């Protein structure tokens, strides 16, 4: 049975729909799985961490199956998706969520290998996942959700690879949506700000200097919000087959005024807290290299 059509404004009933989520072992992926199981969806959970998959699956009471795969491994992704299709009979929704932030380093100091790994996970990993699931999505007139970020619309100094990757993921999702226009399937893009996940808490805002800059912003903008906020936005977006999904709410405005943000970049670049964070990123790498050479 078809999931719906792009013209349909909303489909509240997710009972029995098969949703595949990558990066499902923690953070936004795990929170989304919890919300979807309460909606009666059947879940195919994909992650590279077997223990994390086992833990989240044990929490869920609905029809759930787990599949071990690293999205940088094309063969493993294809096998996981094909096995999920065989297990459930098809896929109605795919959420390409797996992602990493990479080292907090400037372009000057970041290694080529580290930079390219971020692109591999966040862009190629999304493409591998979607391409594997797409025949089933089209057959069932389903929905693809690409998890991008507010970083797709704003500069990300000291973690440029992440910004590059999320801009690429956004473009992929928007292009895919146009390609699917006549198929009955469709696609959306999710843009999230600071979400309280391990990636944000332990990597982005843990002694990098960026937390000092965030502290100067109003609390509504500078403090991470719970992963459940993103999960609720995703579930609502799936129901309405949304083109754009945003959390927190102010991200909607940010995405809408990205041209104005671009015009303000010279002023933003002079922010003293931002300059300090960039210098700190350079110093940390230089110091580490010096220690390694001793």
mmCIF file of C-alpha atoms in Angstrom:
data_model
loop_
_atom_site.group_PDB
_atom_site.id
_atom_site.type_symbol
_atom_site.label_atom_id
_atom_site.label_comp_id
_atom_site.label_asym_id
_atom_site.label_seq_id
_atom_site.Cartn_x
_atom_site.Cartn_y
_atom_site.Cartn_z
ATOM 1 C CA UNK A 1 0.000 0.000 0.000
ATOM 2 C CA UNK A 2 1.365 3.399 -0.935
ATOM 3 C CA UNK A 3 2.420 5.707 1.871
ATOM 4 C CA UNK A 4 0.806 8.696 0.206
ATOM 5 C CA UNK A 5 1.512 11.330 -2.399
ATOM 6 C CA UNK A 6 3.569 14.519 -2.274
ATOM 7 C CA UNK A 7 0.367 16.500 -2.759
ATOM 8 C CA UNK A 8 -1.139 15.088 0.423
ATOM 9 C CA UNK A 9 -0.747 17.650 3.190
ATOM 10 C CA UNK A 10 -0.636 15.238 6.117
ATOM 11 C CA UNK A 11 -0.744 11.518 6.921
ATOM 12 C CA UNK A 12 -1.107 11.185 10.680
ATOM 13 C CA UNK A 13 -1.237 7.408 10.784
ATOM 14 C CA UNK A 14 2.245 5.879 10.873
ATOM 15 C CA UNK A 15 1.022 2.530 12.190
ATOM 16 C CA UNK A 16 2.597 -0.301 10.274
ATOM 17 C CA UNK A 17 4.846 1.986 8.210
ATOM 18 C CA UNK A 18 8.431 0.750 7.900
ATOM 19 C CA UNK A 19 11.013 3.389 8.805
ATOM 20 C CA UNK A 20 14.744 2.824 8.337
ATOM 21 C CA UNK A 21 17.038 5.048 10.428
ATOM 22 C CA UNK A 22 20.821 5.237 10.152
ATOM 23 C CA UNK A 23 22.825 6.380 13.153
ATOM 24 C CA UNK A 24 20.011 4.909 15.239
ATOM 25 C CA UNK A 25 22.112 3.887 18.228
ATOM 26 C CA UNK A 26 22.250 7.264 19.967
ATOM 27 C CA UNK A 27 21.340 10.934 19.819
ATOM 28 C CA UNK A 28 18.695 12.109 17.355
ATOM 29 C CA UNK A 29 18.429 8.675 15.731
ATOM 30 C CA UNK A 30 17.646 6.897 18.998
ATOM 31 C CA UNK A 31 15.245 9.627 20.148
ATOM 32 C CA UNK A 32 13.414 9.427 16.825
ATOM 33 C CA UNK A 33 13.158 5.648 17.119
ATOM 34 C CA UNK A 34 11.512 6.029 20.539
ATOM 35 C CA UNK A 35 8.944 8.484 19.192
ATOM 36 C CA UNK A 36 8.208 6.420 16.083
ATOM 37 C CA UNK A 37 7.654 3.206 18.001
ATOM 38 C CA UNK A 38 5.013 5.022 20.056
ATOM 39 C CA UNK A 39 3.355 5.934 16.753
ATOM 40 C CA UNK A 40 3.181 2.256 15.815
ATOM 41 C CA UNK A 41 5.852 2.363 13.121
ATOM 42 C CA UNK A 42 7.967 -0.681 12.340
ATOM 43 C CA UNK A 43 11.645 0.171 12.668
ATOM 44 C CA UNK A 44 14.785 -0.891 10.850
ATOM 45 C CA UNK A 45 17.633 0.491 12.947
ATOM 46 C CA UNK A 46 21.088 0.794 11.388
ATOM 47 C CA UNK A 47 24.285 1.728 13.218
ATOM 48 C CA UNK A 48 27.949 0.754 13.286
ATOM 49 C CA UNK A 49 27.848 0.268 17.086
ATOM 50 C CA UNK A 50 26.433 -3.165 17.894
ATOM 51 C CA UNK A 51 26.124 -2.489 21.620
ATOM 52 C CA UNK A 52 24.264 0.769 21.058
ATOM 53 C CA UNK A 53 21.879 -0.929 18.632
ATOM 54 C CA UNK A 54 21.174 -3.694 21.112
ATOM 55 C CA UNK A 55 20.512 -1.175 23.876
ATOM 56 C CA UNK A 56 18.052 0.976 21.926
ATOM 57 C CA UNK A 57 16.263 -2.069 20.504
ATOM 58 C CA UNK A 58 15.791 -3.416 24.046
ATOM 59 C CA UNK A 59 13.981 -0.181 24.975
ATOM 60 C CA UNK A 60 11.446 -0.411 22.194
ATOM 61 C CA UNK A 61 8.279 -2.451 22.426
ATOM 62 C CA UNK A 62 7.233 -2.417 18.772
ATOM 63 C CA UNK A 63 8.303 -4.347 15.682
ATOM 64 C CA UNK A 64 12.005 -3.524 15.494
ATOM 65 C CA UNK A 65 14.972 -5.085 13.731
ATOM 66 C CA UNK A 66 18.624 -4.036 13.913
ATOM 67 C CA UNK A 67 21.246 -4.046 11.181
ATOM 68 C CA UNK A 68 24.951 -3.468 11.733
ATOM 69 C CA UNK A 69 26.596 -1.244 9.109
ATOM 70 C CA UNK A 70 29.022 1.660 8.802
ATOM 71 C CA UNK A 71 27.731 4.130 6.215
ATOM 72 C CA UNK A 72 31.263 4.511 4.833
ATOM 73 C CA UNK A 73 31.061 0.876 3.693
ATOM 74 C CA UNK A 74 28.891 0.792 0.561
ATOM 75 C CA UNK A 75 28.556 -3.001 0.539
ATOM 76 C CA UNK A 76 27.538 -3.091 4.210
ATOM 77 C CA UNK A 77 24.927 -0.376 3.685
ATOM 78 C CA UNK A 78 23.440 -2.161 0.687
ATOM 79 C CA UNK A 79 23.342 -5.449 2.584
ATOM 80 C CA UNK A 80 21.670 -3.825 5.607
ATOM 81 C CA UNK A 81 19.011 -2.117 3.483
ATOM 82 C CA UNK A 82 18.357 -5.190 1.349
ATOM 83 C CA UNK A 83 18.037 -7.354 4.470
ATOM 84 C CA UNK A 84 15.641 -4.833 6.024
ATOM 85 C CA UNK A 85 13.502 -4.875 2.868
ATOM 86 C CA UNK A 86 13.462 -8.662 2.917
ATOM 87 C CA UNK A 87 12.569 -8.692 6.626
ATOM 88 C CA UNK A 88 9.763 -6.124 6.489
ATOM 89 C CA UNK A 89 8.654 -6.478 2.878
ATOM 90 C CA UNK A 90 9.689 -2.945 1.965
ATOM 91 C CA UNK A 91 10.595 0.503 3.324
ATOM 92 C CA UNK A 92 8.181 3.452 3.522
ATOM 93 C CA UNK A 93 10.516 6.037 5.055
ATOM 94 C CA UNK A 94 14.299 6.324 5.177
ATOM 95 C CA UNK A 95 15.969 8.757 7.580
ATOM 96 C CA UNK A 96 19.596 9.315 6.538
ATOM 97 C CA UNK A 97 20.755 10.461 9.948
ATOM 98 C CA UNK A 98 24.248 9.016 10.528
ATOM 99 C CA UNK A 99 26.823 11.777 10.816
ATOM 100 C CA UNK A 100 29.989 12.984 12.514
ATOM 101 C CA UNK A 101 31.379 16.427 13.270
ATOM 102 C CA UNK A 102 35.070 15.652 12.840
ATOM 103 C CA UNK A 103 37.977 17.342 14.621
ATOM 104 C CA UNK A 104 37.559 20.917 15.793
ATOM 105 C CA UNK A 105 40.415 22.276 13.697
ATOM 106 C CA UNK A 106 40.914 24.953 11.096
ATOM 107 C CA UNK A 107 41.273 24.127 7.424
ATOM 108 C CA UNK A 108 44.960 24.994 7.740
ATOM 109 C CA UNK A 109 45.621 22.421 10.456
ATOM 110 C CA UNK A 110 43.095 19.670 9.713
ATOM 111 C CA UNK A 111 44.509 16.618 7.976
ATOM 112 C CA UNK A 112 43.203 15.673 4.547
ATOM 113 C CA UNK A 113 42.195 12.268 5.901
ATOM 114 C CA UNK A 114 40.095 13.768 8.707
ATOM 115 C CA UNK A 115 38.448 16.282 6.373
ATOM 116 C CA UNK A 116 37.582 13.614 3.815
ATOM 117 C CA UNK A 117 36.186 11.232 6.444
ATOM 118 C CA UNK A 118 33.596 13.849 7.435
ATOM 119 C CA UNK A 119 32.533 14.150 3.796
ATOM 120 C CA UNK A 120 32.496 10.359 3.436
ATOM 121 C CA UNK A 121 30.146 9.867 6.397
ATOM 122 C CA UNK A 122 27.923 12.929 6.027
ATOM 123 C CA UNK A 123 27.563 13.113 2.234
ATOM 124 C CA UNK A 124 28.524 9.795 0.676
ATOM 125 C CA UNK A 125 26.981 7.919 3.623
ATOM 126 C CA UNK A 126 23.683 9.708 3.022
ATOM 127 C CA UNK A 127 23.844 8.969 -0.699
ATOM 128 C CA UNK A 128 24.679 5.289 -0.136
ATOM 129 C CA UNK A 129 21.761 4.888 2.261
ATOM 130 C CA UNK A 130 19.223 6.652 0.068
ATOM 131 C CA UNK A 131 20.328 4.959 -3.152
ATOM 132 C CA UNK A 132 19.996 1.528 -1.568
ATOM 133 C CA UNK A 133 16.505 2.257 -0.223
ATOM 134 C CA UNK A 134 15.188 4.291 -3.155
ATOM 135 C CA UNK A 135 13.643 1.505 -5.270
ATOM 136 C CA UNK A 136 11.478 0.453 -2.321
ATOM 137 C CA UNK A 137 10.692 4.068 -1.409
ATOM 138 C CA UNK A 138 9.499 4.755 -4.960
ATOM 139 C CA UNK A 139 7.521 1.514 -5.129
ATOM 140 C CA UNK A 140 5.675 2.403 -1.911
ATOM 141 C CA UNK A 141 5.417 6.142 -2.724
ATOM 142 C CA UNK A 142 7.353 6.843 0.435
ATOM 143 C CA UNK A 143 9.454 9.575 1.942
ATOM 144 C CA UNK A 144 13.180 10.264 2.271
ATOM 145 C CA UNK A 145 14.488 12.535 5.020
ATOM 146 C CA UNK A 146 18.059 13.803 4.783
ATOM 147 C CA UNK A 147 19.442 15.134 8.056
ATOM 148 C CA UNK A 148 21.392 18.276 7.219
ATOM 149 C CA UNK A 149 21.985 21.080 9.736
ATOM 150 C CA UNK A 150 21.774 24.814 10.245
ATOM 151 C CA UNK A 151 25.471 24.528 9.334
ATOM 152 C CA UNK A 152 24.312 24.136 5.730
ATOM 153 C CA UNK A 153 23.330 27.819 5.780
ATOM 154 C CA UNK A 154 26.013 29.475 7.913
ATOM 155 C CA UNK A 155 29.834 29.460 8.022
ATOM 156 C CA UNK A 156 31.430 26.952 10.395
ATOM 157 C CA UNK A 157 34.939 28.183 11.159
ATOM 158 C CA UNK A 158 37.056 25.610 13.037
ATOM 159 C CA UNK A 159 34.839 22.776 11.803
ATOM 160 C CA UNK A 160 34.554 23.665 8.130
ATOM 161 C CA UNK A 161 34.379 20.054 6.929
ATOM 162 C CA UNK A 162 31.118 19.620 8.824
ATOM 163 C CA UNK A 163 29.611 22.721 7.227
ATOM 164 C CA UNK A 164 30.736 21.588 3.783
ATOM 165 C CA UNK A 165 29.231 18.150 4.340
ATOM 166 C CA UNK A 166 25.885 19.452 5.562
ATOM 167 C CA UNK A 167 25.605 21.877 2.642
ATOM 168 C CA UNK A 168 26.213 18.880 0.388
ATOM 169 C CA UNK A 169 23.589 16.804 2.200
ATOM 170 C CA UNK A 170 21.091 19.642 1.869
ATOM 171 C CA UNK A 171 21.703 19.956 -1.860
ATOM 172 C CA UNK A 172 21.362 16.192 -2.254
ATOM 173 C CA UNK A 173 17.989 16.182 -0.509
ATOM 174 C CA UNK A 174 16.620 19.146 -2.435
ATOM 175 C CA UNK A 175 17.757 17.741 -5.780
ATOM 176 C CA UNK A 176 16.305 14.338 -4.938
ATOM 177 C CA UNK A 177 12.946 15.900 -4.110
ATOM 178 C CA UNK A 178 12.780 17.424 -7.594
ATOM 179 C CA UNK A 179 13.748 14.140 -9.217
ATOM 180 C CA UNK A 180 10.973 12.312 -7.351
ATOM 181 C CA UNK A 181 8.223 14.736 -8.363
ATOM 182 C CA UNK A 182 6.446 12.369 -10.772
ATOM 183 C CA UNK A 183 6.983 9.156 -8.796
ATOM 184 C CA UNK A 184 4.572 9.635 -5.886
ATOM 185 C CA UNK A 185 7.530 9.565 -3.473
ATOM 186 C CA UNK A 186 9.155 12.689 -2.078
ATOM 187 C CA UNK A 187 12.027 13.925 0.085
ATOM 188 C CA UNK A 188 12.679 16.450 2.823
ATOM 189 C CA UNK A 189 15.665 18.056 4.506
ATOM 190 C CA UNK A 190 16.065 18.541 8.274
ATOM 191 C CA UNK A 191 17.949 21.537 9.640
ATOM 192 C CA UNK A 192 18.890 21.354 13.303
ATOM 193 C CA UNK A 193 20.653 23.837 15.527
ATOM 194 C CA UNK A 194 22.359 22.905 18.800
ATOM 195 C CA UNK A 195 20.847 19.593 19.881
ATOM 196 C CA UNK A 196 21.927 17.978 23.137
ATOM 197 C CA UNK A 197 23.653 14.906 21.731
ATOM 198 C CA UNK A 198 27.036 13.401 22.503
ATOM 199 C CA UNK A 199 28.414 14.946 19.336
ATOM 200 C CA UNK A 200 27.491 18.472 20.432
ATOM 201 C CA UNK A 201 28.093 18.041 24.156
ATOM 202 C CA UNK A 202 31.343 16.061 24.040
ATOM 203 C CA UNK A 203 32.940 17.253 20.792
ATOM 204 C CA UNK A 204 31.664 20.652 19.690
ATOM 205 C CA UNK A 205 31.228 22.373 23.051
ATOM 206 C CA UNK A 206 33.809 20.633 25.208
ATOM 207 C CA UNK A 207 36.847 22.858 25.634
ATOM 208 C CA UNK A 208 36.952 23.972 22.006
ATOM 209 C CA UNK A 209 36.429 27.670 22.730
ATOM 210 C CA UNK A 210 33.167 27.678 20.773
ATOM 211 C CA UNK A 211 31.218 27.319 23.995
ATOM 212 C CA UNK A 212 32.489 30.737 25.097
ATOM 213 C CA UNK A 213 31.062 32.302 21.953
ATOM 214 C CA UNK A 214 27.751 30.468 22.398
ATOM 215 C CA UNK A 215 27.547 31.723 25.975
ATOM 216 C CA UNK A 216 27.314 35.305 24.698
ATOM 217 C CA UNK A 217 24.090 34.503 22.837
ATOM 218 C CA UNK A 218 20.614 34.551 24.411
ATOM 219 C CA UNK A 219 19.916 31.198 26.066
ATOM 220 C CA UNK A 220 17.281 30.337 23.451
ATOM 221 C CA UNK A 221 20.047 30.351 20.814
ATOM 222 C CA UNK A 222 23.205 29.360 22.652
ATOM 223 C CA UNK A 223 22.036 26.377 24.712
ATOM 224 C CA UNK A 224 21.487 22.914 23.229
ATOM 225 C CA UNK A 225 17.899 21.673 23.261
ATOM 226 C CA UNK A 226 16.933 18.064 24.036
ATOM 227 C CA UNK A 227 17.233 15.458 21.283
ATOM 228 C CA UNK A 228 13.531 14.791 21.805
ATOM 229 C CA UNK A 229 12.785 18.221 20.288
ATOM 230 C CA UNK A 230 14.475 17.133 17.061
ATOM 231 C CA UNK A 231 12.750 13.740 17.194
ATOM 232 C CA UNK A 232 9.316 15.320 17.553
ATOM 233 C CA UNK A 233 10.055 17.615 14.612
ATOM 234 C CA UNK A 234 11.115 14.614 12.519
ATOM 235 C CA UNK A 235 7.971 12.617 13.320
ATOM 236 C CA UNK A 236 5.753 15.586 12.507
ATOM 237 C CA UNK A 237 7.733 16.139 9.308
ATOM 238 C CA UNK A 238 7.252 12.528 8.233
ATOM 239 C CA UNK A 239 3.513 12.809 8.804
ATOM 240 C CA UNK A 240 3.218 15.920 6.648
ATOM 241 C CA UNK A 241 5.894 14.756 4.187
ATOM 242 C CA UNK A 242 7.633 18.022 4.872
ATOM 243 C CA UNK A 243 10.047 19.743 2.520
ATOM 244 C CA UNK A 244 11.841 21.404 5.433
ATOM 245 C CA UNK A 245 12.035 20.312 9.069
ATOM 246 C CA UNK A 246 13.635 22.604 11.653
ATOM 247 C CA UNK A 247 14.448 22.528 15.362
ATOM 248 C CA UNK A 248 14.640 24.618 17.454
ATOM 249 C CA UNK A 249 11.999 26.863 15.887
ATOM 250 C CA UNK A 250 14.334 29.786 15.294
ATOM 251 C CA UNK A 251 16.214 27.685 12.725
ATOM 252 C CA UNK A 252 13.271 28.209 10.361
ATOM 253 C CA UNK A 253 14.001 31.941 10.403
ATOM 254 C CA UNK A 254 17.746 31.400 10.023
ATOM 255 C CA UNK A 255 17.260 29.233 6.939
ATOM 256 C CA UNK A 256 14.912 31.847 5.490
ATOM 257 C CA UNK A 257 17.400 34.716 5.904
ATOM 258 C CA UNK A 258 20.576 32.909 4.898
ATOM 259 C CA UNK A 259 21.323 35.603 2.292
ATOM 260 C CA UNK A 260 21.304 38.283 5.000
ATOM 261 C CA UNK A 261 23.566 36.111 7.150
ATOM 262 C CA UNK A 262 25.980 35.848 4.219
ATOM 263 C CA UNK A 263 26.027 39.636 3.865
ATOM 264 C CA UNK A 264 26.872 39.919 7.568
ATOM 265 C CA UNK A 265 29.805 37.489 7.397
ATOM 266 C CA UNK A 266 32.540 40.181 7.507
ATOM 267 C CA UNK A 267 31.066 41.506 10.745
ATOM 268 C CA UNK A 268 30.570 38.038 12.231
ATOM 269 C CA UNK A 269 34.163 37.129 11.377
ATOM 270 C CA UNK A 270 35.411 39.942 13.636
ATOM 271 C CA UNK A 271 33.565 38.649 16.705
ATOM 272 C CA UNK A 272 36.213 38.471 19.441
ATOM 273 C CA UNK A 273 34.885 35.214 20.902
ATOM 274 C CA UNK A 274 34.891 33.600 17.481
ATOM 275 C CA UNK A 275 38.427 34.812 16.748
ATOM 276 C CA UNK A 276 39.555 33.382 20.104
ATOM 277 C CA UNK A 277 37.965 29.993 19.309
ATOM 278 C CA UNK A 278 39.707 29.880 15.934
ATOM 279 C CA UNK A 279 43.076 30.738 17.492
ATOM 280 C CA UNK A 280 42.495 28.087 20.162
ATOM 281 C CA UNK A 281 41.794 25.442 17.491
ATOM 282 C CA UNK A 282 45.067 26.337 15.770
ATOM 283 C CA UNK A 283 47.057 26.309 19.016
ATOM 284 C CA UNK A 284 45.698 22.949 20.159
ATOM 285 C CA UNK A 285 46.733 21.230 16.934
ATOM 286 C CA UNK A 286 50.125 22.938 16.860
ATOM 287 C CA UNK A 287 50.783 21.945 20.464
ATOM 288 C CA UNK A 288 49.758 18.349 19.803
ATOM 289 C CA UNK A 289 52.048 18.173 16.782
ATOM 290 C CA UNK A 290 54.911 19.581 18.822
ATOM 291 C CA UNK A 291 54.409 16.978 21.559
ATOM 292 C CA UNK A 292 54.257 14.189 18.997
ATOM 293 C CA UNK A 293 57.606 15.321 17.566
ATOM 294 C CA UNK A 294 59.398 15.314 20.894
#
